[in-house]
């Protein structure tokens, strides 16, 4: 059922990989931003939500067969950057693929295993799921899903960078330390797989983490704060451009 959707969605992967292989270690930060957005787009494509249909859509959400009943359209429209019609389309796809009304971490892992068949996407899917699961209760509801997409696709620069920082801040203590960044970088490497060109050196993740901290850790205290992260990203033209790549996807 899912396989027919994978090839088209996998095309998103070409963007971050080209940026990765420019030969510049500084490209890691840009790659990380683009992978976050691309991964979300893959999820959108999996749910059949990228192409808006011209078919007539009900004025209100149908919620008769789901275990979780989302907020009303008006409330979600006020809380996000999506129109009522876009929310209807998003919910229709979400309900079709997730009849229970929620997505768990195992489903995330299954989705990304199909998008990255030559790598191991399980850890990256784990971190991304935790970023979507704002309540930290082990499930992503439609509201969680659409709020995150609203930020990633149509949020302000600060909102997008704050969301990405939260993804990297694994233990949610308000700082990114080298161990957390190493875990994220390794997860991205594992997801991309070993059958890539050029072949990446074993110490490449550690080198990228060192470059990340040289650039982001302004006061050299061994951790990166949200303010440092936002300031450093705003100083990087490549990162700023990457944040705008998918604003018109829907």
XYZ file of C-alpha atoms in Angstrom:
250
model
C 0.000 0.000 0.000
C 2.846 2.386 0.865
C 5.453 1.341 -1.704
C 3.917 3.221 -4.613
C 4.429 6.507 -2.799
C 8.071 6.038 -1.895
C 9.881 6.884 -5.164
C 8.275 10.301 -5.607
C 8.852 11.241 -1.987
C 12.442 10.064 -2.107
C 13.253 12.834 -4.561
C 13.276 15.248 -1.620
C 16.384 13.462 -0.414
C 18.407 14.763 -3.354
C 18.432 18.284 -1.974
C 20.087 17.667 1.391
C 22.527 15.121 -0.027
C 23.890 17.527 -2.646
C 24.378 20.108 0.085
C 26.167 17.513 2.222
C 28.758 16.712 -0.472
C 29.842 20.255 -1.300
C 33.082 19.557 0.487
C 32.484 22.177 3.137
C 32.018 21.111 6.741
C 29.940 24.232 7.302
C 27.219 22.613 5.209
C 26.208 20.350 8.087
C 24.053 22.995 9.718
C 22.264 23.643 6.428
C 21.844 19.918 5.859
C 20.346 19.473 9.296
C 17.728 22.142 8.621
C 16.833 20.749 5.201
C 16.663 17.159 6.456
C 14.175 18.251 9.107
C 11.916 19.856 6.519
C 12.416 17.124 3.907
C 11.607 14.459 6.459
C 8.384 16.258 7.283
C 7.575 16.494 3.583
C 8.153 12.763 3.217
C 5.617 12.251 5.966
C 3.229 14.552 4.122
C 3.709 12.612 0.895
C 3.220 9.324 2.694
C -0.108 10.599 3.946
C -1.013 11.729 0.419
C -1.125 15.397 1.370
C 1.338 17.111 -0.944
C -1.043 17.403 -3.911
C -4.239 19.224 -3.074
C -7.234 17.638 -4.741
C -9.949 19.654 -6.452
C -12.581 17.237 -5.201
C -15.280 18.665 -2.982
C -14.364 18.410 0.685
C -16.808 18.405 3.547
C -17.235 21.689 5.380
C -16.316 20.060 8.667
C -14.036 17.222 9.699
C -15.477 13.732 9.720
C -14.618 12.212 13.091
C -16.927 9.246 13.414
C -14.362 6.446 13.188
C -11.341 7.731 15.066
C -10.267 7.168 18.634
C -8.879 10.658 19.001
C -11.121 13.603 18.162
C -9.101 16.669 17.107
C -9.836 20.286 17.872
C -12.376 22.121 15.718
C -11.304 23.626 12.416
C -11.751 27.205 13.556
C -9.458 26.700 16.543
C -6.751 24.999 14.470
C -7.040 27.652 11.786
C -6.445 30.317 14.433
C -3.458 28.419 15.883
C -1.717 27.595 12.584
C -0.806 29.188 9.263
C -3.128 26.876 7.307
C -6.477 27.751 5.803
C -9.646 25.857 6.649
C -9.514 24.035 3.306
C -5.893 23.019 3.813
C -6.707 21.698 7.275
C -9.553 19.656 5.810
C -7.192 18.129 3.250
C -4.552 17.461 5.891
C -7.044 15.753 8.166
C -8.519 13.635 5.381
C -5.082 12.206 4.566
C -4.175 11.808 8.224
C -7.410 9.950 8.972
C -7.090 7.698 5.906
C -3.639 6.472 6.924
C -4.084 6.738 10.696
C -7.692 5.694 11.468
C -7.033 5.760 15.211
C -6.309 9.476 15.025
C -2.808 9.124 16.467
C 0.623 8.027 15.227
C 3.096 6.184 17.433
C 6.865 5.990 17.206
C 6.900 2.573 15.573
C 4.812 3.949 12.709
C 7.322 6.778 12.259
C 10.143 4.243 12.064
C 8.283 2.129 9.513
C 7.648 5.174 7.341
C 11.273 6.303 7.310
C 12.562 2.770 6.791
C 10.762 2.848 3.434
C 12.060 6.299 2.503
C 15.669 5.358 3.316
C 15.956 1.659 2.372
C 19.761 1.735 2.156
C 20.228 3.191 5.611
C 18.974 2.847 9.156
C 16.512 5.662 9.843
C 15.283 4.325 13.185
C 17.202 6.729 15.431
C 16.451 9.800 13.335
C 12.788 8.793 13.268
C 12.973 8.459 17.057
C 14.331 11.987 17.491
C 11.900 13.458 14.970
C 8.970 11.695 16.631
C 9.966 13.154 19.999
C 10.003 16.621 18.453
C 6.477 16.110 17.075
C 5.298 14.535 20.347
C 5.176 17.792 22.289
C 3.216 16.227 25.159
C 5.810 13.439 25.436
C 3.060 10.839 25.825
C 4.199 8.443 23.114
C 1.731 9.483 20.436
C 1.368 12.236 17.849
C -2.150 13.559 17.409
C -3.421 15.441 14.387
C -3.045 18.713 16.288
C 0.630 17.948 17.064
C 1.216 17.020 13.439
C -0.384 20.108 11.925
C 1.128 22.536 14.455
C 4.638 21.291 13.652
C 4.024 21.424 9.901
C 2.686 24.949 10.237
C 5.965 26.009 11.834
C 8.256 24.094 9.474
C 6.502 25.153 6.275
C 5.116 28.584 7.091
C 6.508 29.735 10.403
C 8.803 32.684 10.961
C 12.563 32.214 10.876
C 12.662 32.256 14.678
C 9.871 29.664 14.923
C 11.577 27.293 12.483
C 14.929 27.614 14.202
C 13.374 27.189 17.649
C 11.659 23.977 16.474
C 14.927 22.663 15.016
C 16.796 23.532 18.212
C 14.224 21.544 20.159
C 14.879 18.549 17.906
C 18.620 18.748 18.598
C 18.116 19.338 22.333
C 17.454 15.671 23.032
C 17.199 15.867 26.824
C 15.154 19.121 26.674
C 17.365 20.996 29.145
C 17.562 24.107 26.971
C 21.071 23.446 25.667
C 22.683 21.426 22.882
C 25.808 19.639 24.073
C 28.343 17.761 21.978
C 26.941 14.357 22.909
C 23.464 15.339 21.712
C 24.787 16.799 18.484
C 26.876 13.695 17.894
C 23.793 11.529 18.342
C 21.855 13.629 15.810
C 24.691 13.663 13.272
C 25.201 9.899 13.575
C 21.473 9.390 13.116
C 21.566 11.444 9.892
C 24.596 9.509 8.630
C 22.935 6.198 9.467
C 19.744 7.289 7.734
C 21.558 8.282 4.545
C 23.224 4.875 4.479
C 26.672 3.618 3.605
C 25.916 3.194 -0.105
C 26.475 6.865 -0.855
C 28.974 8.815 -2.898
C 31.420 10.040 -1.897
C 32.085 7.501 0.842
C 32.160 9.244 4.206
C 35.079 8.794 6.573
C 34.461 7.183 9.957
C 35.487 10.305 11.852
C 33.316 12.606 9.692
C 30.500 12.892 12.295
C 32.935 14.051 14.985
C 34.529 16.539 12.604
C 31.128 17.965 11.751
C 30.219 18.287 15.425
C 33.458 20.169 16.106
C 32.730 22.572 13.240
C 29.183 23.014 14.541
C 30.430 24.021 17.988
C 33.184 26.265 16.668
C 30.519 28.208 14.825
C 27.568 28.021 17.219
C 29.129 28.064 20.698
C 29.726 31.803 20.848
C 31.000 31.990 24.434
C 32.918 28.684 24.246
C 31.281 27.162 27.328
C 30.774 23.751 25.720
C 27.041 24.065 25.055
C 24.891 25.890 22.500
C 21.953 27.921 23.761
C 18.831 28.776 21.766
C 20.008 32.372 21.356
C 23.421 31.235 20.105
C 21.799 28.776 17.710
C 19.416 31.369 16.248
C 22.117 34.035 15.974
C 24.555 31.683 14.230
C 21.927 30.382 11.809
C 20.827 33.894 10.901
C 24.427 34.726 10.039
C 24.538 31.847 7.534
C 23.045 32.653 4.117
C 22.792 28.972 3.170
C 20.725 28.181 6.259
C 18.486 31.169 5.651
C 17.864 30.030 2.074
C 17.200 26.469 3.189
C 14.477 27.680 5.524
C 12.591 29.073 2.538
C 12.926 26.070 0.213
C 9.550 24.507 0.923
C 7.342 27.442 1.898
C 5.052 26.945 -1.120
C 4.829 23.160 -0.982
C 1.121 23.279 -0.135
